[in-house]
Coordinates of C-alpha atoms and ligand atoms in Angstrom, one line a residue:
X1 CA 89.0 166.0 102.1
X2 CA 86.9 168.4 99.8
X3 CA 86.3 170.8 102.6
X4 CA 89.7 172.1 102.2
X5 CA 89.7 173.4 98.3
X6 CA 86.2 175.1 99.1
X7 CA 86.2 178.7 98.0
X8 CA 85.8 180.7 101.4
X9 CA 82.3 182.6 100.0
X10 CA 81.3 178.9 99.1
X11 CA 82.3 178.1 102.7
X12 CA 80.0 180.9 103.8
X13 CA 76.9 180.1 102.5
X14 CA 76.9 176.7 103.9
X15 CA 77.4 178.3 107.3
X16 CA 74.2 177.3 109.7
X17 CA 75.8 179.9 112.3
X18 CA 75.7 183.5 112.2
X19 CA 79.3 183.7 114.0
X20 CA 80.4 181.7 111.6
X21 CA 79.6 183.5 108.5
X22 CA 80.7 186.5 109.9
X23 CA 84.0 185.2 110.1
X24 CA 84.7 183.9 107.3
X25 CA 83.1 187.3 105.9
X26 CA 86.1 188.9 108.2
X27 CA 88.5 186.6 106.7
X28 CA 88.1 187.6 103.7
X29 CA 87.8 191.1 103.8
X30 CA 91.0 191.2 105.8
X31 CA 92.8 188.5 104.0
X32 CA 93.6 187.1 107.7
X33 CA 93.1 184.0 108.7
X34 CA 95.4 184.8 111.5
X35 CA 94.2 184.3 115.4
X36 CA 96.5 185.7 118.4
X37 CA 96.4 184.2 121.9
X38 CA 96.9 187.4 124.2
X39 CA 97.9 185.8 127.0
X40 CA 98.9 188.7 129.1
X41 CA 98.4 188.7 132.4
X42 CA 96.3 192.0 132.7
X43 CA 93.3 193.1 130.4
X44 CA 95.3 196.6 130.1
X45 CA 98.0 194.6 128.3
X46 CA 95.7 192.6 126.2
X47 CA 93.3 196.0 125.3
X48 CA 96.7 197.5 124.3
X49 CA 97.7 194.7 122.0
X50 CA 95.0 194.5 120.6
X51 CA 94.5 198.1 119.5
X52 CA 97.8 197.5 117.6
X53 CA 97.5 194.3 115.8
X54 CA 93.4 194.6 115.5
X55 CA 93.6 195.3 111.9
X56 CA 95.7 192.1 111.0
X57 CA 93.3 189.8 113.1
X58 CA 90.0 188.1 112.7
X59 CA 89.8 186.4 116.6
X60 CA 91.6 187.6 119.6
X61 CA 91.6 184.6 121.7
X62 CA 92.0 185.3 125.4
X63 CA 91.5 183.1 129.1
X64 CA 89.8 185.1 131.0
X65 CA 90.9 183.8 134.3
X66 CA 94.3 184.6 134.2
X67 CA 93.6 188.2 134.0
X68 CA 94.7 190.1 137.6
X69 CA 92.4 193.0 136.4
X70 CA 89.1 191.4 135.0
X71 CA 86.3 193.9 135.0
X72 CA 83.1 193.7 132.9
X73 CA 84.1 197.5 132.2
X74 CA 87.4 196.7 130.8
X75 CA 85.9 193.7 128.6
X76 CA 83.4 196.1 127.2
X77 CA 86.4 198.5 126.2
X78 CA 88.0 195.1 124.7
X79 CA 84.9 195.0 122.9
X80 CA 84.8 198.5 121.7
X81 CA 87.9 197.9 120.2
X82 CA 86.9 194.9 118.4
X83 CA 84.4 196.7 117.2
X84 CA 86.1 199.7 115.4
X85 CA 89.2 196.7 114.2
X86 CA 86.5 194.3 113.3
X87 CA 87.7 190.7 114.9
X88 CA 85.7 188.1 116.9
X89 CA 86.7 187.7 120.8
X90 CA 87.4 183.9 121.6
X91 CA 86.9 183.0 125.6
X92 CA 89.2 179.4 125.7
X93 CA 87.3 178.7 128.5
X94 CA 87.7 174.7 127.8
X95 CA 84.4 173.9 129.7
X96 CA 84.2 170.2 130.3
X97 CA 81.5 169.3 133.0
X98 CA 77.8 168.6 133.3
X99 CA 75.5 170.9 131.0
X100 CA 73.7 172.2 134.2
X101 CA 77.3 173.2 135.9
X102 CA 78.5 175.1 132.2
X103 CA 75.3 176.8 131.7
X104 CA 76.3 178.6 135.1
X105 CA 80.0 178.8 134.1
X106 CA 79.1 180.3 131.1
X107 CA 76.3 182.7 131.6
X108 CA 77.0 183.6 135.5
X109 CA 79.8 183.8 138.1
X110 CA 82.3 187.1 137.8
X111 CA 83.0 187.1 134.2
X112 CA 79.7 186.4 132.6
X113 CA 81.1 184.9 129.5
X114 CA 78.2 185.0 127.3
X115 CA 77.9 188.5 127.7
X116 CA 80.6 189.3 125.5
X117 CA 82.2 186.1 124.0
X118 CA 81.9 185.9 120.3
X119 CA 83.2 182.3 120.6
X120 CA 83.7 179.7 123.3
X121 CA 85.5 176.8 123.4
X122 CA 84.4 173.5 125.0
X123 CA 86.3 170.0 125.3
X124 CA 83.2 167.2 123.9
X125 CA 84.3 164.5 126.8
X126 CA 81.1 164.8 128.9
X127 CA 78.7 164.0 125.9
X128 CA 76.6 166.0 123.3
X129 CA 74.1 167.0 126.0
X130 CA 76.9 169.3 127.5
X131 CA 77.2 170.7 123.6
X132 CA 73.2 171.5 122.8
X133 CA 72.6 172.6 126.9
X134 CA 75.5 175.0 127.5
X135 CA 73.3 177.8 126.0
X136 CA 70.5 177.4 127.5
X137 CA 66.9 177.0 126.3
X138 CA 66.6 177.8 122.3
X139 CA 65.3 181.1 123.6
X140 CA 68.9 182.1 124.7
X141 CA 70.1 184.7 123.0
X142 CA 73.3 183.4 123.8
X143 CA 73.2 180.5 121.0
X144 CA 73.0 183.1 117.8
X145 CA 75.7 185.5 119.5
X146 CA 78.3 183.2 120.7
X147 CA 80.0 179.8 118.5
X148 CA 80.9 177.0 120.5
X149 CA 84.3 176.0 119.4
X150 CA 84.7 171.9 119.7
X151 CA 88.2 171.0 121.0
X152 CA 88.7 167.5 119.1
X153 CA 92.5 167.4 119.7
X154 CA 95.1 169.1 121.3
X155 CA 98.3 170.0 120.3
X156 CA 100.3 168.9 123.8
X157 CA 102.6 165.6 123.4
X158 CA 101.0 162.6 124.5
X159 CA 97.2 164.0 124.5
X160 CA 94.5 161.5 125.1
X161 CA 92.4 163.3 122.1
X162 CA 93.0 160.2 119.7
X163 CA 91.9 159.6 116.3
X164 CA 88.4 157.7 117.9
X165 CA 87.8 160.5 120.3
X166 CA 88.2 163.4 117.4
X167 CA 86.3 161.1 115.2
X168 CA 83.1 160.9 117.5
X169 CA 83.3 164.4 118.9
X170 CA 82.9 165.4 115.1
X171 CA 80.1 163.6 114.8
X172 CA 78.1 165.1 117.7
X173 CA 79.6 168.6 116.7
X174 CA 78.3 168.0 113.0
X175 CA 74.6 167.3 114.3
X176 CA 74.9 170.5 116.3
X177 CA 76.3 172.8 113.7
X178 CA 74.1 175.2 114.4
X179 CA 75.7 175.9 117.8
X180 CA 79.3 174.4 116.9
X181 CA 81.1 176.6 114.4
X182 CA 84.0 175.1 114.1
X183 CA 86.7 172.7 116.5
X184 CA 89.9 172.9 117.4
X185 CA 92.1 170.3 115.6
X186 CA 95.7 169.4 114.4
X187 CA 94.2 167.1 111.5
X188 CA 91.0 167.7 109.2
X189 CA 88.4 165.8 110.5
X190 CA 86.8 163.8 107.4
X191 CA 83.5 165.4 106.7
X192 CA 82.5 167.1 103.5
X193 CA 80.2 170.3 105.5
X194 CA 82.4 173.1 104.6
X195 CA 80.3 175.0 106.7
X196 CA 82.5 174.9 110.1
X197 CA 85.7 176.3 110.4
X198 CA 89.2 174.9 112.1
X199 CA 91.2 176.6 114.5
X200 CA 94.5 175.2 115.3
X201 CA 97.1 176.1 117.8
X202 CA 100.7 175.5 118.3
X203 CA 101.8 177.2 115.7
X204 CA 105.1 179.3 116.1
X205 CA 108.0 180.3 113.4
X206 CA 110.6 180.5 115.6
X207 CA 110.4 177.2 117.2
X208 CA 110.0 174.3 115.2
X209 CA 109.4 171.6 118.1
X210 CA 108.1 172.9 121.0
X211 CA 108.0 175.0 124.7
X212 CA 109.9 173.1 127.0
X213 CA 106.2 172.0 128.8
X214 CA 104.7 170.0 126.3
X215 CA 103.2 172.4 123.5
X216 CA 104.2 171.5 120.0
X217 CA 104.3 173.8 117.6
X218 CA 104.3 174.0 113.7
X219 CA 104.7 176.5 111.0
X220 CA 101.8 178.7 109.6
X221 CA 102.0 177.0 106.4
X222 CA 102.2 173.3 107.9
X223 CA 98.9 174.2 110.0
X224 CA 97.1 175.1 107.0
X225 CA 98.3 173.0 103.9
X226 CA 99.6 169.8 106.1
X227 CA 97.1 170.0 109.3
X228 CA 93.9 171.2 107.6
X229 CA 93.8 174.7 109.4
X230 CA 91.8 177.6 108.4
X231 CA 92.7 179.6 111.4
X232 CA 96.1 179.6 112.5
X233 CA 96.3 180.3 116.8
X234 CA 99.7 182.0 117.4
X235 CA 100.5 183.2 121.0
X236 CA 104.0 183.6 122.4
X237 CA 105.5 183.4 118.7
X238 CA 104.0 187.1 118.3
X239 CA 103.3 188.5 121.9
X240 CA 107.1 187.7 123.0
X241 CA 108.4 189.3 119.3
X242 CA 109.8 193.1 119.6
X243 CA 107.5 194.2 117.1
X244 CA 104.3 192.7 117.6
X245 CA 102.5 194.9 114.5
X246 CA 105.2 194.0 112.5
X247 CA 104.8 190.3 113.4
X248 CA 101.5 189.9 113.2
X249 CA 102.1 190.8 109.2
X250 CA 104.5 188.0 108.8
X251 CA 102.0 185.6 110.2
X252 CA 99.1 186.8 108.7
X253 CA 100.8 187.1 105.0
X254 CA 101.8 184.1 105.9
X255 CA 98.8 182.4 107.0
X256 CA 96.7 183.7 103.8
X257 CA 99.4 182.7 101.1
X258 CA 99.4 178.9 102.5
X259 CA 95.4 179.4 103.1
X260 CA 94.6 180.8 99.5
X261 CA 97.4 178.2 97.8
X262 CA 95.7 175.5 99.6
X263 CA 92.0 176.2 98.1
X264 CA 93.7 176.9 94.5
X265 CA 94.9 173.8 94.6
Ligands
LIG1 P1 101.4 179.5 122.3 O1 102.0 180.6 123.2 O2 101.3 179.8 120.9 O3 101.9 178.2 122.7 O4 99.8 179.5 122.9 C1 98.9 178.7 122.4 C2 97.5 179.0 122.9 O5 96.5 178.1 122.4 C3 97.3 179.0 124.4 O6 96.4 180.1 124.7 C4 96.7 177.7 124.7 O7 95.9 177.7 125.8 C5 95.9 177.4 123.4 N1 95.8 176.0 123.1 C6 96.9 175.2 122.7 O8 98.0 175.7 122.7 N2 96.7 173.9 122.3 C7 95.5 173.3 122.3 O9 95.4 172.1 122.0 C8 94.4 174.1 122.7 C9 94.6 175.4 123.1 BR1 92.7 173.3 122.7

């Protein structure tokens, strides 16, 4: 698969997204490739995180309903903070239903995702309408500010994303890159636009199988030189460590040694 021994500013002028290339110019000015799930139950606890391991980080990936203290006030002082640390803000919001039910979901309701979210993530099941609808009309401001984020597989035991399901799902996202920048994926999917950029979770150094609920998890280095990722998702394997700054090093020298070997190679 080509795409993964592209040179990352090659990578970035191939980008149709403005999200996109603004992330991959925050991966490499941060040598980071490294992506932490906060999830903490408050936006306090996540604003606080995040002011200590911001300049390790290119996306803070959060869910915002499980936060007990959501306020569009508290997201803009996440925001503020990503601003001065210079990292995206990923909503996993997983939307998966009609394009006229998302659009609402995204744009309206308590938490106004679109707002704020720099990317959003979206499973592909209901069909490529869902994908080029979500945002709106091409007016929407929306569709330059915020990258959806294909899910293609997940990294649970047992998932029903199969090698056919990823394999279409990239085909619709590919049509739509300029609204999909990037999936979410275990496995490369085989397409030569090194444009988009893959996210993958379940990755964890401490555990080398699993949580005991069905998450699998992998090394940094196995996400990126085995699994294809570009951005490695790390949650509990840095938020539950004693030393989260010092933590989110580790992963992210660790990340961007495997990521940087693998394009060298
Ligand atoms: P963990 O604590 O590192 O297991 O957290 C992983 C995060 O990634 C968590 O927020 C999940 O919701 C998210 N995730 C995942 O684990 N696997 C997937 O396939 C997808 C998302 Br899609």
């Amino acid at each position: 698969n080509p795409r993964l021994h592209v040179s990352l500013e090659e990578r970035r002028s191939s980008c149709k997204h403005p999200i996109a290339s603004r992330l991959f110019d925050l991966m490499m000015a941060k040598k980071s490739n490294l992506c932490v799930a906060a999830d903490l139950p408050s936006l306090d606890e996540v604003i606080t995180l995040a002011e200590s391991i911001g300049p390790k980080i290119v996306v803070l990936k959060i869910h915002v309903d499980i936060l007990e203290d959501f306020s569009l006030t508290k997201i803009r002082q996440l925001k503020e903070v990503a601003r001065a640390h210079e990292f995206l803000i990923m909503e996993d919001r997983k939307f998966a239903d009609i394009a006229n039910t998302v659009q609402q979901q995204f744009h309206g309701g308590v938490y106004r995702i679109s707002e704020w979210a720099d990317l959003i993530t979206a499973h592909p099941l209901p069909g490529p309408e869902m994908i080029t609808h979500m945002f709106g009309d091409s007016s929407s401001d929306s569709r330059r500010t915020c990258g959806c984020v294909l899910i293609l597989e997940m990294s649970t035991k047992n998932a029903l994303t199969n090698e056919d399901y990823a394999k279409e799902a990239a085909k619709w996202g590919l049509i739509a890159s300029d609204i999909v920048t990037g999936f979410v994926g275990q496995s490369a999917p085989n397409s030569d636009f090194p444009g988009w950029i893959q996210f993958t979770p379940g990755v964890n150094s401490s555990s080398a199988s699993g949580d005991s609920k069905g998450q699998q998890y992998c090394s940094p280095a196995k996400a990126v030189l085995e699994r294809g990722a570009d951005i490695i998702i790390v949650g509990r394997g840095l938020i539950n460590s004693q030393d989260v700054v010092a933590t989110a090093e580790t992963y992210r020298t660790e990340g961007w040694a495997a990521l940087t070997q693998r394009i060298t190679n």
